[in-house]
Tab-separated table of C-alpha atoms in Angstrom:
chain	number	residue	atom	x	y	z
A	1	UNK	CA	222.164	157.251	95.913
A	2	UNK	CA	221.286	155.800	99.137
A	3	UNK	CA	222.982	153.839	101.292
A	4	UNK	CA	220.739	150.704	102.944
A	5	UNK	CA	222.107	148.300	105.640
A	6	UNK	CA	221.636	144.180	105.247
A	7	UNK	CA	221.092	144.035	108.934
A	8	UNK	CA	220.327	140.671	109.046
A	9	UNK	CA	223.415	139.248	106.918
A	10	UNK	CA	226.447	141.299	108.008
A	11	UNK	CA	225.764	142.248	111.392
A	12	UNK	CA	225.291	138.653	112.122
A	13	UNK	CA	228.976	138.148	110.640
A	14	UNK	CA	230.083	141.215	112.605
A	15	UNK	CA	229.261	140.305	115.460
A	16	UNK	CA	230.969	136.553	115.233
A	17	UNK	CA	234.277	138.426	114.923
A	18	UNK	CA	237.118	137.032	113.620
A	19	UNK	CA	235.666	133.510	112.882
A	20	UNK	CA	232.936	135.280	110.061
A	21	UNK	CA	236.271	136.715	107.965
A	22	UNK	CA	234.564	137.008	104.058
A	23	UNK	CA	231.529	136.818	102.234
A	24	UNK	CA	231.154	135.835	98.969
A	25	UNK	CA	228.529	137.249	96.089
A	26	UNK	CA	227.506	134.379	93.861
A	27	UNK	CA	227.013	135.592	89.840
A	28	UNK	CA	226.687	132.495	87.375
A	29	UNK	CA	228.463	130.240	89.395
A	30	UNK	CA	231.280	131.806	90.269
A	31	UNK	CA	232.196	133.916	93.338
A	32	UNK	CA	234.526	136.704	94.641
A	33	UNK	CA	235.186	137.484	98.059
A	34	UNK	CA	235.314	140.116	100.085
A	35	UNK	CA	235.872	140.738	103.702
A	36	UNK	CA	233.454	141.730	106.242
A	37	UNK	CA	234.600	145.168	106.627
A	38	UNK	CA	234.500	145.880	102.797
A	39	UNK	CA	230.754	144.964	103.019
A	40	UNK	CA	229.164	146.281	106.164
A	41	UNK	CA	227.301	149.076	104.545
A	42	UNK	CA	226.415	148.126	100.261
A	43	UNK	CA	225.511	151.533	98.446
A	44	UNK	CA	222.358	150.803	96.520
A	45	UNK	CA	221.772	153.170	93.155
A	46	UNK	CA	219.059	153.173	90.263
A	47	UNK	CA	216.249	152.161	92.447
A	48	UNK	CA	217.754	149.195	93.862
A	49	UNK	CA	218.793	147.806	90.510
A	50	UNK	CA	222.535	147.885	91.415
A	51	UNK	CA	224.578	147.791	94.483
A	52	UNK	CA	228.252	147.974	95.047
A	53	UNK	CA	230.459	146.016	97.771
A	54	UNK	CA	234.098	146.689	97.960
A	55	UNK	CA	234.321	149.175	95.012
A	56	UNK	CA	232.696	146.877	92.950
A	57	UNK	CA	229.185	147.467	91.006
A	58	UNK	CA	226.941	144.467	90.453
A	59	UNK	CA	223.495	144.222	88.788
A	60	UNK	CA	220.926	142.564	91.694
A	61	UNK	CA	219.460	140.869	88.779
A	62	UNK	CA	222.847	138.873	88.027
A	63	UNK	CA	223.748	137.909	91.648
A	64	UNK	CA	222.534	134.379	92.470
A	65	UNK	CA	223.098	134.323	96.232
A	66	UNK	CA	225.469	136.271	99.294
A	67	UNK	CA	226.852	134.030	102.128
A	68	UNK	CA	229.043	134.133	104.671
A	69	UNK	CA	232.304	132.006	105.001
A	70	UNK	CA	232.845	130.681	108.378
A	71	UNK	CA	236.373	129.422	107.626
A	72	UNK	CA	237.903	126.506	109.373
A	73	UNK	CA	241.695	127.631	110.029
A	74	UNK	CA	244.506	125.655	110.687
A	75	UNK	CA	248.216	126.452	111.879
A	76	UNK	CA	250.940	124.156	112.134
A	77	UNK	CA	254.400	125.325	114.503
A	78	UNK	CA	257.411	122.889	115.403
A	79	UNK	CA	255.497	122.397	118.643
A	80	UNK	CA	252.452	120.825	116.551
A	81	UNK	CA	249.052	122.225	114.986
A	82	UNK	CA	245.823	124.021	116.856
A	83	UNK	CA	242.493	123.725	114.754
A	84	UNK	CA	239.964	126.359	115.070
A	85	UNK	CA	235.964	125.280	114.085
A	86	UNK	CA	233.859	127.890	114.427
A	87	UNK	CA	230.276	127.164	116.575
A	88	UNK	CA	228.727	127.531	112.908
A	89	UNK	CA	230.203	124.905	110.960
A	90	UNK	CA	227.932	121.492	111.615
A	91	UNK	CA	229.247	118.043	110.730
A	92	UNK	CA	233.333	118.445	111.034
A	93	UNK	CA	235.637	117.032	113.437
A	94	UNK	CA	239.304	117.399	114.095
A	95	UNK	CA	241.824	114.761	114.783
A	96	UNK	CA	244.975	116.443	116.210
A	97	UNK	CA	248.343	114.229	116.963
A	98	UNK	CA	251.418	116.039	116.980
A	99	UNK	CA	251.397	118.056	113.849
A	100	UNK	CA	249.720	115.684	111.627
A	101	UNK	CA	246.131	116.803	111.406
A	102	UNK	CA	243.097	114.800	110.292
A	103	UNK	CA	239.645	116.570	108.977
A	104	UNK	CA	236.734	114.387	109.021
A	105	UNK	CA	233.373	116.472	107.577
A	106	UNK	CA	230.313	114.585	107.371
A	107	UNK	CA	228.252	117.956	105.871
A	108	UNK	CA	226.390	117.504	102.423
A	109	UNK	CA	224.569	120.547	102.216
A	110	UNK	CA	227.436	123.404	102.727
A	111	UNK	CA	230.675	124.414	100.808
A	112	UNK	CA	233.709	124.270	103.533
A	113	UNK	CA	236.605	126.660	103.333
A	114	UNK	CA	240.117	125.854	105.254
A	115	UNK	CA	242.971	128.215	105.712
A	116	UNK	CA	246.410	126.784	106.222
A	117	UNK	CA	249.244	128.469	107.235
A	118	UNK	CA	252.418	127.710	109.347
A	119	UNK	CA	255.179	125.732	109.440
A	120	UNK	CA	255.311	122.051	110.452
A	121	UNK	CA	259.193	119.519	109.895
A	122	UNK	CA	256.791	116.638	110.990
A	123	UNK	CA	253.231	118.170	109.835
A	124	UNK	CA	250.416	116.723	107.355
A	125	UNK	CA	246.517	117.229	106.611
A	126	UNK	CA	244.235	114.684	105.747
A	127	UNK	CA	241.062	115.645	104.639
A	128	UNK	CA	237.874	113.310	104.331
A	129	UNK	CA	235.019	114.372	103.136
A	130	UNK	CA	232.045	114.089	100.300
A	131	UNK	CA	230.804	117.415	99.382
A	132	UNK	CA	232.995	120.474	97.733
A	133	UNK	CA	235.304	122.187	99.542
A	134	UNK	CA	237.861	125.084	99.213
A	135	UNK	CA	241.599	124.969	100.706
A	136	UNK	CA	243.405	128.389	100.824
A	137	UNK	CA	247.151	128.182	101.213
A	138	UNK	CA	248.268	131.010	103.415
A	139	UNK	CA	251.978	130.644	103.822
A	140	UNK	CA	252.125	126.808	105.260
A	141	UNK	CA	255.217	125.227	105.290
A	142	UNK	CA	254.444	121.230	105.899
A	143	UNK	CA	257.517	118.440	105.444
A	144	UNK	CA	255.769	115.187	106.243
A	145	UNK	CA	257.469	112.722	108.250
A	146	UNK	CA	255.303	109.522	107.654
A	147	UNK	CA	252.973	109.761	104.037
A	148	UNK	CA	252.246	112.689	101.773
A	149	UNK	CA	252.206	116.246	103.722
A	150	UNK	CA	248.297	117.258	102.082
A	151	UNK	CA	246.005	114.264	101.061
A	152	UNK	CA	242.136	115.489	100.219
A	153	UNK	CA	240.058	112.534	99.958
A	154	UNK	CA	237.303	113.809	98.882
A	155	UNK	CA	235.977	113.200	95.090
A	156	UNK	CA	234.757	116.508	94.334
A	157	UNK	CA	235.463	119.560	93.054
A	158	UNK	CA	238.290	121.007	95.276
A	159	UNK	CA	239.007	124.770	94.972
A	160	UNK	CA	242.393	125.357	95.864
A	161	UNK	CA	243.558	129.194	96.495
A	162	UNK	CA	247.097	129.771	96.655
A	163	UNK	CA	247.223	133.263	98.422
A	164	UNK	CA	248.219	136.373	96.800
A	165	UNK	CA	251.658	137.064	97.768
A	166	UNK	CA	252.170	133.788	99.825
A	167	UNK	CA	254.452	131.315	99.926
A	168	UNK	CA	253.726	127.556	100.579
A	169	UNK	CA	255.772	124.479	100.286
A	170	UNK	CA	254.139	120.623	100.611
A	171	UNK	CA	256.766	118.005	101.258
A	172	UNK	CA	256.148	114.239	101.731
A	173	UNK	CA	258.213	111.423	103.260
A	174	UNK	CA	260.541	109.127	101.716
A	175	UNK	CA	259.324	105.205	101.816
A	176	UNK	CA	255.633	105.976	102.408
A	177	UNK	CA	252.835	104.373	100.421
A	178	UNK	CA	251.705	107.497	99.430
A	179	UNK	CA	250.563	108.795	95.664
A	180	UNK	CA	252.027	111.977	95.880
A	181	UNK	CA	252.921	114.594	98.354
A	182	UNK	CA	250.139	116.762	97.608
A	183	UNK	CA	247.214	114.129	96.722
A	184	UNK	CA	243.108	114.841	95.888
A	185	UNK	CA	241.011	111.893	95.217
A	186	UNK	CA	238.960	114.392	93.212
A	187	UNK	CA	239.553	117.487	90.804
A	188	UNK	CA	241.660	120.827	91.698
A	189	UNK	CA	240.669	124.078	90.235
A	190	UNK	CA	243.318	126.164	91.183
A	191	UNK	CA	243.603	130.244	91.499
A	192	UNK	CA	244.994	132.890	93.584
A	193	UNK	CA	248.826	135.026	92.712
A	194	UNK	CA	251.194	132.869	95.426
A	195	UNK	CA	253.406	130.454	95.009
A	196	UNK	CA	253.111	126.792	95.836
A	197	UNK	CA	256.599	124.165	96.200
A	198	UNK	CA	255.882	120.569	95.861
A	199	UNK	CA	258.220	117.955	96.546
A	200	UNK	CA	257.276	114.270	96.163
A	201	UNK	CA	260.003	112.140	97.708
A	202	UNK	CA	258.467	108.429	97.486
A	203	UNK	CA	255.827	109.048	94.035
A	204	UNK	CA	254.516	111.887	92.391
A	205	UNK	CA	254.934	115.423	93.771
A	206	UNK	CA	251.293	116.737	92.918
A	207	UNK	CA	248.396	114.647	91.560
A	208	UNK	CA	244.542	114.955	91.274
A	209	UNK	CA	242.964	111.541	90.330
A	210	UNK	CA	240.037	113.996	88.289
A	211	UNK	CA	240.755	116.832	85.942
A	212	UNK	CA	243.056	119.693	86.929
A	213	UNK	CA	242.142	123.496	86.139
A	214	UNK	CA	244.365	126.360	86.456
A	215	UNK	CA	242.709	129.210	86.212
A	216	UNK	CA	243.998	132.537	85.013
A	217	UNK	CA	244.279	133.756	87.635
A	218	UNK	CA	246.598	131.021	89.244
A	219	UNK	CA	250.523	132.006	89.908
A	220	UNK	CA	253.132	129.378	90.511
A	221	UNK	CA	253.212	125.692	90.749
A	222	UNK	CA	257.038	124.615	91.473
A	223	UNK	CA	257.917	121.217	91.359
A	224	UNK	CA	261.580	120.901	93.122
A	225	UNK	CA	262.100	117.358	92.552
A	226	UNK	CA	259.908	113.894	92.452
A	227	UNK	CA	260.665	109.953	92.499
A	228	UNK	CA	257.771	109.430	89.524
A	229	UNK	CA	255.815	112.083	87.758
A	230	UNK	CA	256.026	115.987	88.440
A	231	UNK	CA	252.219	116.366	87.948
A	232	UNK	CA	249.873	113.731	87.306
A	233	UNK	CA	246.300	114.149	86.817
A	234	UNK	CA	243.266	111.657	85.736
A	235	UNK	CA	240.707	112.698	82.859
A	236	UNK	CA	241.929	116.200	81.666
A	237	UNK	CA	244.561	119.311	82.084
A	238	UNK	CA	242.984	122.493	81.116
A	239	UNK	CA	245.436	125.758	81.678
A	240	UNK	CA	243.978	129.588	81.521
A	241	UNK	CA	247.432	131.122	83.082
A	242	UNK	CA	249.925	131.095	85.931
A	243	UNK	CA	253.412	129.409	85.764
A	244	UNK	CA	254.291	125.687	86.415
A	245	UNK	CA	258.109	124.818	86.658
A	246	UNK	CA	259.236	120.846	86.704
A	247	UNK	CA	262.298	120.356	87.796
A	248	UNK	CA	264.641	116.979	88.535
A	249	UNK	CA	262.140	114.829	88.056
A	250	UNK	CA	262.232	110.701	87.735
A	251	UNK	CA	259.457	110.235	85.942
A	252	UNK	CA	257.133	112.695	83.409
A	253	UNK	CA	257.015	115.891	83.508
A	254	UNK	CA	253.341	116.614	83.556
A	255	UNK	CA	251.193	113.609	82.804
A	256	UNK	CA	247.285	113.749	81.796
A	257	UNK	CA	245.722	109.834	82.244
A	258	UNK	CA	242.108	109.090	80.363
A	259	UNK	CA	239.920	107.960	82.252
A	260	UNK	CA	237.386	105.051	81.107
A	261	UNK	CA	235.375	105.991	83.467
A	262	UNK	CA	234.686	109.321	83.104
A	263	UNK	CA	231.580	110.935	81.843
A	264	UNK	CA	233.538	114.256	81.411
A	265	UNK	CA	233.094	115.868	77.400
A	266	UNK	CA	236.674	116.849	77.986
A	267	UNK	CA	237.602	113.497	79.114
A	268	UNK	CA	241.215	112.420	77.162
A	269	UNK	CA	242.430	116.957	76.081
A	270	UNK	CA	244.684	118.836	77.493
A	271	UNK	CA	244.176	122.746	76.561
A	272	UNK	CA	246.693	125.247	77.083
A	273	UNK	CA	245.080	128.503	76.361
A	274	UNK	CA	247.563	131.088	78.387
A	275	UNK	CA	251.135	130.622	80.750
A	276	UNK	CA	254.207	129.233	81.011
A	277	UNK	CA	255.228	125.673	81.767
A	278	UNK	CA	258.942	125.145	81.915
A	279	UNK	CA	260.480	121.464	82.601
A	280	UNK	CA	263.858	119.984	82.432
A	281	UNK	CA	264.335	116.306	81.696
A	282	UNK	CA	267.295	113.707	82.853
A	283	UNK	CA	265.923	110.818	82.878
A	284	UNK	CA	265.906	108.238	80.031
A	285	UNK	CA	262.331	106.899	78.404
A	286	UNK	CA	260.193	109.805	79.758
A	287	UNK	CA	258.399	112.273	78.658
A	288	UNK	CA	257.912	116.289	79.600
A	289	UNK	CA	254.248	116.672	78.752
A	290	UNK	CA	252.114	113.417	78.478
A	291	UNK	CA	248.786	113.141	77.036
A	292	UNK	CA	247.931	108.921	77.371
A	293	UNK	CA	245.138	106.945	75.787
A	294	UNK	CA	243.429	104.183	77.418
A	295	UNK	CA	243.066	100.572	76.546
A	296	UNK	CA	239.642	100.191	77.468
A	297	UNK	CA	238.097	102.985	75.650
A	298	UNK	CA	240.063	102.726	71.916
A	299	UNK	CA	237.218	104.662	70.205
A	300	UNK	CA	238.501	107.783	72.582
A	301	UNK	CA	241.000	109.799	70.505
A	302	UNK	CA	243.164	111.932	73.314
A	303	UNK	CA	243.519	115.325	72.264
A	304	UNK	CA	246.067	117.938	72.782
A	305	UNK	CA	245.061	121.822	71.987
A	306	UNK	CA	247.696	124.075	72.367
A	307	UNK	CA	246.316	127.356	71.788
A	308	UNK	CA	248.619	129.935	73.882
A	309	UNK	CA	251.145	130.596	76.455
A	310	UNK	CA	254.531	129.941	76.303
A	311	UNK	CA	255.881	126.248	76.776
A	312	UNK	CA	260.135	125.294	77.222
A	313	UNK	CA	261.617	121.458	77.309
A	314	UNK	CA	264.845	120.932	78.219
A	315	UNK	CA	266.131	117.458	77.574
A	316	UNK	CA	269.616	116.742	79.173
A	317	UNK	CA	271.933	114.722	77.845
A	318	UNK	CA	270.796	111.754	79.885
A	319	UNK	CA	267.123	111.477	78.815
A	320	UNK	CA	267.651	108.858	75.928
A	321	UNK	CA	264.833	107.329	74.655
A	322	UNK	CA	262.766	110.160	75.594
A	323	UNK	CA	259.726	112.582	74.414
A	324	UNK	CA	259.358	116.493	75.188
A	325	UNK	CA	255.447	116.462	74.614
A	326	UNK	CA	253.663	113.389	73.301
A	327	UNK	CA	249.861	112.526	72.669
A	328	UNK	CA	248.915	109.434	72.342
A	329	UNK	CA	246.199	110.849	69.895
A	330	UNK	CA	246.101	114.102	68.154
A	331	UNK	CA	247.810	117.324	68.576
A	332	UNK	CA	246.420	120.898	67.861
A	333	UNK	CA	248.758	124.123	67.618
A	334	UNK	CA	247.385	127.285	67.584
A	335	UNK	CA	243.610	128.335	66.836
A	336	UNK	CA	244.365	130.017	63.195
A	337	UNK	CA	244.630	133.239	65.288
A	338	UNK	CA	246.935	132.869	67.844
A	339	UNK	CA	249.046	130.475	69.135
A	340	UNK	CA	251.452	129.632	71.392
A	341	UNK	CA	255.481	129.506	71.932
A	342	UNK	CA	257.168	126.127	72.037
A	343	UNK	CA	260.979	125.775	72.575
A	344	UNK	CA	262.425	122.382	73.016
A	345	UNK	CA	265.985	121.910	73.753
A	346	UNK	CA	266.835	118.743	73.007
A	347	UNK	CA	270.619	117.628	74.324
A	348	UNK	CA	269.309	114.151	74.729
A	349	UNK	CA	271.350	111.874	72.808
A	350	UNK	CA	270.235	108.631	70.942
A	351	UNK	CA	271.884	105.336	69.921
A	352	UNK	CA	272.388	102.765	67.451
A	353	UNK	CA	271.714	99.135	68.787
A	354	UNK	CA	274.964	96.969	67.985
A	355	UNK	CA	273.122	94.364	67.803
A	356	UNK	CA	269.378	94.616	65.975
A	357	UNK	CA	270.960	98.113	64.294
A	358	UNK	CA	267.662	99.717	66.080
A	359	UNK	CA	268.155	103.516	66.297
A	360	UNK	CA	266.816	104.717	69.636
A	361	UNK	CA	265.956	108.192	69.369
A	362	UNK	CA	264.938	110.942	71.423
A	363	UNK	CA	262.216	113.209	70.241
A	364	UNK	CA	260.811	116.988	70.285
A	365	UNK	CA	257.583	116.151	69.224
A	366	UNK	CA	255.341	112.662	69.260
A	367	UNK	CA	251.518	112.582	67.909
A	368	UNK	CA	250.179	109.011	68.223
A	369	UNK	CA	250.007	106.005	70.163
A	370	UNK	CA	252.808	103.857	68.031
A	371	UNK	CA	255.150	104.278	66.155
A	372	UNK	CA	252.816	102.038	62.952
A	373	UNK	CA	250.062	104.354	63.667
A	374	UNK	CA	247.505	101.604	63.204
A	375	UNK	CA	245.691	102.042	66.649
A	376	UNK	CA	243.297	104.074	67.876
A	377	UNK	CA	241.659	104.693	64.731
A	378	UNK	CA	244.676	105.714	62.824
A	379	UNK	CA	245.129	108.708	64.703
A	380	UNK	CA	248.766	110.605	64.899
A	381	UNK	CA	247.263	113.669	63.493
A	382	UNK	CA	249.089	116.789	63.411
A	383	UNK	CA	247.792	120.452	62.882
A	384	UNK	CA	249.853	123.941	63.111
A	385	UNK	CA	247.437	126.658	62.840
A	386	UNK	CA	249.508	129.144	64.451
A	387	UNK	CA	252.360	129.920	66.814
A	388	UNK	CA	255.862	129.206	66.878
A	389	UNK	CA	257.934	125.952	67.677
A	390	UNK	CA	261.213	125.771	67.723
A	391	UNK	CA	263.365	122.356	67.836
A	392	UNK	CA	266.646	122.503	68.675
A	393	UNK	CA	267.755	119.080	67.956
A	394	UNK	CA	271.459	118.720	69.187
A	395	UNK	CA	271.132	115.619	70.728
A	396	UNK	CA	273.136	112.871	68.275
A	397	UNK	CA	270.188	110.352	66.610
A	398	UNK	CA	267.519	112.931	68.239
A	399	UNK	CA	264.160	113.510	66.057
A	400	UNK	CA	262.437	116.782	65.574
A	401	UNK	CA	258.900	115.267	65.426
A	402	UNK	CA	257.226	111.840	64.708
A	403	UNK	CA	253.711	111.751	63.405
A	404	UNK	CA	251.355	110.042	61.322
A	405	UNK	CA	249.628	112.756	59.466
A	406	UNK	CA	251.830	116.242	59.015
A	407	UNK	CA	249.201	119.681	58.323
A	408	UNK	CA	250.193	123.141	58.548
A	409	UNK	CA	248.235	125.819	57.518
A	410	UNK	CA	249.620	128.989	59.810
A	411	UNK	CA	253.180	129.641	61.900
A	412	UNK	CA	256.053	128.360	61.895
A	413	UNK	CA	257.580	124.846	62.913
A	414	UNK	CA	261.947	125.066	62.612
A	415	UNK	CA	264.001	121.778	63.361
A	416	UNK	CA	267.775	123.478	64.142
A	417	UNK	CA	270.270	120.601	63.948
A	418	UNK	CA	273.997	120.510	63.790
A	419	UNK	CA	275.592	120.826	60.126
A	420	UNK	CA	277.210	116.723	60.706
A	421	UNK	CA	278.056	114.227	62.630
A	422	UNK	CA	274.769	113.719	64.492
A	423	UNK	CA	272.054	111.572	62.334
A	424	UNK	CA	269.447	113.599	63.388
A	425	UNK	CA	265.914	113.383	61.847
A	426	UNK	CA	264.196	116.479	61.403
A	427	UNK	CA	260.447	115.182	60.777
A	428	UNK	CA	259.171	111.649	60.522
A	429	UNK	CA	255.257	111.068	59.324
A	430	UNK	CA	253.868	107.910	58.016
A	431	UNK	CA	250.509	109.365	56.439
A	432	UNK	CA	250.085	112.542	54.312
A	433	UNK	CA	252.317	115.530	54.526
A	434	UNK	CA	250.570	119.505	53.622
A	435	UNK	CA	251.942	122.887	54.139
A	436	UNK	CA	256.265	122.307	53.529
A	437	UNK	CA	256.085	126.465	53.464
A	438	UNK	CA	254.927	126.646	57.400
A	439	UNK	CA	258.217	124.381	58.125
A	440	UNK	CA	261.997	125.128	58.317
A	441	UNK	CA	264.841	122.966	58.348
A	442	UNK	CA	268.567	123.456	59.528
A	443	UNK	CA	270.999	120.815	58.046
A	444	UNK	CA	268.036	117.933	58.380
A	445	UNK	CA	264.645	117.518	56.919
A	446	UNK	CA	262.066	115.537	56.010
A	447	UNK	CA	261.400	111.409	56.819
A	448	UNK	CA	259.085	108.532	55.689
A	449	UNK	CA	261.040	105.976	57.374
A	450	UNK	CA	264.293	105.289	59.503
């Protein structure tokens, strides 16, 4: 094996010191990154055909490209924010006023990458740009005290890595104008092991207009508390792993909006494939997980696949009225292999109108757009393939599940309820009803009609 030195590539980042901190090895358009000092010398073996960089072994038929990342850091204190641009990065500017920092990058032709860290009572970011960018959180600590604490206007695709072992927490201020305290005019894929705190005092805590990915990879997404939706994203939610936790909440839990717009195939799903979301609702005529049609594209059928991971609603007593996961389409459990774990807790309790003797229920589970099922193409589908859900409808005049059609051909859906005293549906369908041996009932059961 020998042992050949890429003179021209890393002892150009060598000698730019700290400001030339990774490099990156391209393979089918992804990366992983490595730092400088894992890749000064790259052992070559079988004539060339393979190299190695940081203990790892790559074919130099598969690699697309090496670069070097000439990050743009920034660190907040409580006496305000210094911005370091290294002499290599062309076309950005920095905008410094006490700790509320403002990125303006004109570039086109070359992938940024920002590093934020420190702590900031009166800090923010705002970031405007038009090409791709990546935003690594490195234990920053940013309350805003006018607007949201990060807003990325850029459309793009925004990487965002949360640092392994890191912990960062975004907080806007009360009365702004603001969207949400953590805000990207374009689409988040997310990764990295840390944890990331969102708190969004006058809207949303976290939002993406575009699609949001969580990776595998990804660790925690906390929401502590927001005065509308938890998460909110535009087109689609796709989740690979990590954990997101929702928590007092005035709005949704996690809400996916289609997007007419949109020329995304995944335009109006949201996938769970792997993870754990966990959200607790108190607040009447909302909804933990929300998948939402759109007027002005009726022919799209929103589609929820929940394939894996582990999913838990908690629905207080105060959250009348109210929905643990709805789709305004269809909804998908489990793949006929696997599927996923579903417990919904549902203390929310229900009424009966005095007046119109309307019974206003709160419900586990909700698959279509209305309650006659006559829109969007008749859709209110529902499909167990696999995976276990598990109702535990306590709340009095609370519902198990409403849906048009009802088809089970793998796991298990049970509806708990008390033994009386409650009026508690177990499952309501309108359509066609197939697989009664995939489905069990405690002290409630089956429903045509109120």
């Amino acid at each position: 094996m020998k042992k050949l030195l890429l003179c021209g590539l890393f002892m150009t980042a060598l000698c730019m010191g700290t400001q030339a901190q990774w490099i990156r090895v391209w393979k089918a358009g992804e990366s992983i990154r490595y730092a400088v000092s894992d890749a000064a010398t790259i052992p070559y073996a079988t004539a060339g055909a393979t190299l190695t960089i940081g203990g790892d072994a790559y074919s130099t038929a598969e690699i697309d490209s090496i670069t070097i990342v000439n990050p743009i850091t920034i660190a907040w204190t409580e006496n305000g924010a210094t911005v370091d641009i290294p002499e290599s990065v062309e076309g950005v500017t920095a905008t410094i006023n006490g700790g509320n920092v403002t990125i303006d990058n004109i570039n086109t032709w070359s992938e940024q990458e920002i590093i934020l860290s420190g702590t900031s009572s009166a800090g923010s970011l705002t970031y405007n740009g038009d090409y791709k960018a990546k935003f690594h959180l490195n234990g920053v600590n940013l309350t805003s005290s006018s607007g949201a604490a990060i807003d990325i206007q850029c459309g793009k695709r925004i990487d965002l890595i949360v640092e392994e072992g890191t912990i960062n927490t975004i907080i806007d201020a009360a009365g702004g104008e603001q969207n949400a305290a953590f805000y990207c005019r374009g689409h988040i894929e997310a990764s990295g092991g840390g944890a990331l705190t969102v708190q969004g005092n006058t809207h949303h805590a976290f939002a993406s207009k575009e699609y949001l990915f969580l990776k595998k990879s990804f660790g925690t997404l906390n929401i502590a508390g927001a005065a509308a939706d938890g998460i909110h994203c535009g087109e689609y939610f796709l989740m690979n792993g990590g954990t997101i936790a929702v928590n007092n909440i005035s709005g949704d839990g996690l809400q996916v909006e289609t997007d007419d717009e949109s020329d995304e195939l995944e335009n109006g799903t949201f996938v769970m494939n792997g993870g754990y979301i966990n959200i607790t609702m108190a607040t009447a005529d909302t909804k933990g997980i929300r998948l939402d049609a759109n007027d002005l594209v009726p022919s799209l059928v929103p589609q929820m696949y929940l394939y894996g991971g582990t999913i838990t609603v908690t629905m207080a007593t105060t959250a009348t009225d109210s929905k643990a996961i709805a789709s305004d389409g269809d909804m998908t459990i489990g793949d006929g292999q696997n599927g996923p774990d579903i417990t919904i807790n549902m203390n929310a309790v229900g009424y009966k109108d005095g007046t119109t003797a309307e019974k206003i229920r709160s419900t586990g589970l909700k698959v279509g757009k209305s309650d006659d099922y006559d829109n969007y193409g008749g859709t209110g589908n529902f499909l167990m393939q696999g995976g276990t859900v598990i109702i535990n409808a306590t709340g009095n005049y609370s519902r198990g599940m409403n849906t048009n059609n009802f088809t089970a051909t793998g796991g298990l859906l049970s509806v708990i309820a008390p033994r009386t005293g409650s009026n508690i549906q177990g499952i309501k369908y309108a359509g066609t009803r197939t697989g009664d041996t995939y489905v069990k009932f405690q002290y409630c059961g089956w429903k045509t009609s109120e």
